[in-house]
Amino acid sequence: MKVAAIGLGSMGQGAARALLKAGHAVTGVDPNPAARTAFEDAGGTAVPRAADIPQGTEAVLVLTVNAAQARAALFGPEGCAPRLAPGAVLVVCATMAPADARALAADATAQGFLYLDAPVSGGSKAAHAGTMTVMASGPEAVFTAAAPVLGAVAAQVWRLGEEPGMGATMKVTHQLLAGVHIAVAAEAMALAIKAGLDPGQVYGVVTGAAGNSWMFENRMAHVLAGDETPHSAVNIFVKDLGLVEAMAREVQSPVPLAAQAMQLFVAAAAQGHGGKDDAFVIRAYQAMTGIKLPGEA
């Protein structure tokens, strides 16, 4: 297929490359020249604006940060809609509120496009490998049209219903767990360091014991390495846990743990760490306790 991949960030870059490997003709879209160069070096074509994609593009994979960016890339003044083939399929993977997903789907349908509400998980490693998990909702015809794209980027596609917004609802629920797990992993590591334990040994014990989680194993490895490269940034969880709190208010379901975790991410961002890897929410604990992280003098 002739595919546009909008957003060449940590996960978008990998997903775009996975589409290339699957044999699709892929145009990557990103305002960042370094991201475009990286994709071109991998064999793709890259443009700075969604309005610059090839005429007649049949599918769009959207991996922007939020709903506002997705809307601008699709339907804004510099959006890709006028360049799309009739009946093109929009696979929108940005994390957003369910109401935003429903509104985007309605606008896409009104313009004659197919819309798949398709948030993803798995991180940059899974994106590059084409093994992301997709939590999607939309009519059967949309899944059929999106199958060549989904087959290239995902190892598992969950069909959560025909109504747009169910995929977004699942992703927001998932991000509650992800954000709380990262925050509590940082809390445990900070406590261990403050109490005098060797952080490398703590990591070894926990990852081989019942208290382990995927987030502890993945994110605390970044802390041990002192690697603040933002595979997923602190600011992402300020946004995503905000979506959790908003959805919880809407349906009147308490989320006290998510609220506590959000305040820790907000604290880390306020200290200037918002652009760093989300594992470095641990710097909020460092500010309170004065601990030295691995690699620090």
C-alpha positions as a printed Julia matrix, in Angstrom:
297×3 Matrix{Float64}:
   0.0     0.0    0.0
   0.91    3.66  -0.34
   1.17    4.6    3.34
   1.92    7.79   5.27
   3.39    7.43   8.76
   2.74   10.64  10.66
   5.03   11.12  13.65
   8.57    9.74  13.53
   9.27    9.82  17.22
  10.38    6.93  19.42
   7.58    4.57  18.37
   6.57    6.17  15.08
  10.06    5.78  13.66
  10.03    2.07  14.43
   6.52    1.54  13.1
   7.36    3.38   9.87
  10.41    1.18   9.38
   8.34   -1.93  10.05
   5.98   -0.81   7.29
   8.96   -0.44   4.95
  10.2    -3.93   5.79
   6.73   -5.29   4.97
   7.04   -3.89   1.45
   4.81   -0.83   1.67
   5.67    2.47  -0.03
   6.04    4.65   3.06
   6.29    8.41   3.42
   7.24    9.52   6.92
   6.02   12.87   8.23
   7.77   14.82  10.96
   8.81   18.47  11.43
  12.09   17.32  13.03
  14.86   17.19  10.36
  16.83   14.6   12.37
  13.83   12.25  12.48
  13.3    12.64   8.74
  16.96   11.96   8.0
  16.91    8.83  10.15
  13.92    7.5    8.22
  15.46    8.36   4.87
  18.63    6.55   5.92
  16.45    3.48   6.5
  15.19    3.65   2.92
  12.0     5.65   3.31
  10.81    9.0    2.0
  10.22   11.8    4.49
   8.45   15.15   4.39
   8.0    17.87   7.04
   4.21   18.34   6.7
   1.26   16.0    6.39
   0.12   18.15   3.45
   3.25   17.04   1.56
   2.44   13.3    1.37
   1.93   11.78  -2.11
  -1.41   12.23  -3.78
  -3.52    9.1   -3.61
  -2.1     7.8   -0.32
  -4.22    4.81   0.68
  -3.5     4.51   4.4
  -2.28    6.75   7.2
  -0.68    5.57  10.44
  -0.85    8.35  13.03
   1.56    8.19  15.97
   1.43   11.74  17.27
   1.63   12.72  20.93
  -2.01   13.68  21.41
  -5.42   14.21  19.84
  -4.76   17.83  18.88
  -1.71   16.85  16.86
  -3.62   14.0   15.23
  -6.47   16.32  14.24
  -4.06   18.9   12.81
  -2.18   16.25  10.83
  -5.37   14.82   9.37
  -7.79   17.69   8.96
  -5.94   20.93   9.74
  -4.82   23.57   7.22
  -1.6    21.59   6.66
  -3.3    18.22   7.08
  -3.17   15.24   4.76
  -6.89   14.78   3.99
  -6.79   16.45   0.53
  -3.95   14.12  -0.49
  -5.71   10.88   0.42
  -7.33    8.41  -1.94
 -11.12    8.08  -1.69
 -11.96    5.65   1.11
  -8.45    5.75   2.59
  -8.05    4.14   6.0
  -6.83    6.2    8.97
  -5.16    4.1   11.68
  -4.89    6.51  14.58
  -2.62    5.31  17.38
  -2.23    8.47  19.46
  -3.25    8.2   23.1
  -6.31   10.4   23.62
  -9.6    10.75  25.46
 -12.38    8.48  24.14
 -14.48   11.55  23.22
 -11.64   12.83  21.02
 -11.42    9.48  19.24
 -15.16    9.52  18.56
 -15.0    13.08  17.23
 -12.1    12.28  14.88
 -13.91    9.17  13.65
 -17.05   11.21  12.92
 -15.07   13.77  10.94
 -13.26   11.05   8.99
 -16.52    9.32   8.11
 -18.06   12.61   6.99
 -15.19   13.03   4.52
 -15.49    9.5    3.16
 -12.56    7.94   4.99
 -12.37    4.83   7.17
 -11.23    5.36  10.77
  -9.68    2.84  13.14
  -9.33    3.85  16.79
  -6.07    1.98  17.36
  -3.85    2.91  20.32
  -0.69    0.86  20.71
   1.67   -0.42  23.38
   5.02   -2.16  23.5
   7.57    0.64  23.4
  10.12    1.58  20.78
  11.66   -1.9   20.69
   8.36   -3.55  19.73
   7.65   -0.77  17.24
  10.94   -1.41  15.42
  10.31   -5.16  15.48
   6.75   -4.78  14.16
   5.4    -6.51  17.27
   3.32   -3.85  18.97
   0.05   -4.63  20.72
  -2.9    -2.77  19.17
  -6.09   -2.14  21.13
  -8.54   -1.19  18.41
 -12.19   -0.5   17.74
 -14.12    0.13  14.54
 -16.4    -1.6   12.05
 -15.36   -4.86  10.41
 -14.79   -3.13   7.06
 -12.25   -0.82   8.68
 -10.29   -3.7   10.19
 -10.23   -5.34   6.75
  -8.93   -2.18   5.08
  -6.33   -1.65   7.82
  -5.12   -5.27   7.83
  -2.0    -4.68   5.65
  -0.87   -1.9    8.0
  -1.7    -3.78  11.2
   0.03   -6.9    9.9
   3.25   -4.94   9.47
   3.36   -3.21  12.85
   1.62   -5.51  15.33
   2.02   -8.96  16.83
  -1.42   -8.82  18.41
  -4.52   -6.83  17.5
  -7.34   -6.72  20.03
 -10.78   -6.03  18.56
 -12.65   -4.19  21.29
 -15.88   -3.44  19.47
 -17.26   -1.58  16.49
 -17.64    1.82  18.15
 -14.7     4.26  17.97
 -13.59    5.26  21.43
 -13.36    1.78  22.91
  -9.73    1.5   21.83
  -8.99    4.85  23.47
 -10.81    3.74  26.62
  -8.66    0.63  26.82
  -5.45    2.62  26.28
  -6.3     5.11  29.01
  -6.99    2.18  31.37
  -3.68    0.61  30.37
  -1.83    3.87  31.01
  -3.14    3.92  34.57
  -1.26    0.69  35.16
   1.83    1.76  33.22
   2.17    5.08  35.01
   1.58    3.67  38.49
   4.02    0.81  37.83
   6.78    3.22  36.75
   6.19    5.49  39.74
   6.19    2.65  42.25
   9.28    1.11  40.63
  11.06    4.43  41.15
   9.77    4.63  44.71
  11.08    1.17  45.56
  14.48    1.84  44.0
  14.76    5.19  45.77
  13.88    3.6   49.12
  16.44    0.84  48.59
  19.2     3.31  47.74
  18.31    5.51  50.71
  18.41    2.46  52.99
  21.91    1.54  51.79
  21.3    -1.28  49.33
  23.27   -1.64  46.12
  20.9    -0.67  43.27
  22.34   -3.32  40.95
  21.62   -6.02  43.5
  18.15   -4.62  44.12
  17.47   -4.87  40.4
  18.73   -8.46  40.3
  16.65   -9.57  43.26
  13.41   -7.91  42.18
  13.59   -9.04  38.55
  13.95  -12.62  39.76
  11.25  -12.44  42.41
   7.52  -11.97  42.81
   7.64   -8.19  43.12
   8.87   -7.7   39.57
   6.89   -6.0   36.83
   7.61   -5.34  33.17
   7.97   -1.64  33.96
  10.37   -2.23  36.86
  12.56   -4.47  34.72
  12.52   -2.15  31.72
  12.65    1.29  33.35
  14.97    0.64  36.28
  17.51   -0.66  33.77
  17.56    2.9   32.39
  18.23    4.25  35.89
  21.08    1.78  36.46
  22.61    2.83  33.14
  22.05    6.52  33.83
  20.35    6.69  30.43
  17.86    9.54  30.33
  17.18    9.17  26.58
  13.4     9.66  26.33
  12.1     6.42  24.86
   8.94    7.63  26.6
   9.21   10.91  28.47
   8.07   12.06  31.91
   5.79   14.57  30.16
   3.98   11.74  28.37
   2.73   10.42  31.7
   1.78   13.88  32.91
  -0.54   13.87  29.88
  -1.67   10.24  30.05
  -2.39   10.16  33.78
  -4.33   13.38  33.22
  -6.46   11.44  30.73
  -6.93    8.73  33.37
  -8.16   11.27  35.93
 -10.5    12.92  33.4
 -12.04    9.6   32.32
 -12.4     8.55  35.95
 -14.29   11.74  36.76
 -16.55   11.23  33.76
 -17.56    7.72  34.81
 -17.32    8.45  38.56
 -14.7     5.85  39.38
 -12.02    6.67  41.99
  -8.35    6.42  40.93
  -6.33    7.46  44.0
  -3.17    5.58  43.01
  -3.17    7.12  39.55
  -3.63   10.57  41.1
  -0.63   10.05  43.4
   1.49    8.8   40.52
   0.54   11.8   38.4
   1.72   14.19  41.11
   5.13   12.51  41.09
   5.43   12.93  37.31
   4.3    16.56  37.65
   6.95   17.08  40.34
   9.68   15.63  38.14
   8.55   17.8   35.24
   8.51   20.89  37.47
  12.11   20.14  38.41
  13.08   20.29  34.74
  13.0    16.58  33.92
   9.88   16.51  31.73
  11.79   15.7   28.56
  13.78   12.87  30.12
  12.95    9.16  30.06
   9.95    8.47  32.27
  12.05    6.23  34.54
  13.57    9.46  35.81
  10.44   10.27  37.71
  12.86    8.89  40.3
  14.39   12.37  40.38
  11.31   13.53  42.28
  12.31   11.1   45.04
  15.94   12.17  44.72
  14.94   15.77  45.37
  13.12   14.72  48.54
  15.76   12.34  49.89
  19.12   13.48  48.52
  20.01   10.0   47.22
  22.74    9.47  44.64
  21.66    7.6   41.55
  23.92    5.05  39.85
  26.81    6.74  38.05
  26.6     9.97  40.03
  29.59   11.14  42.04
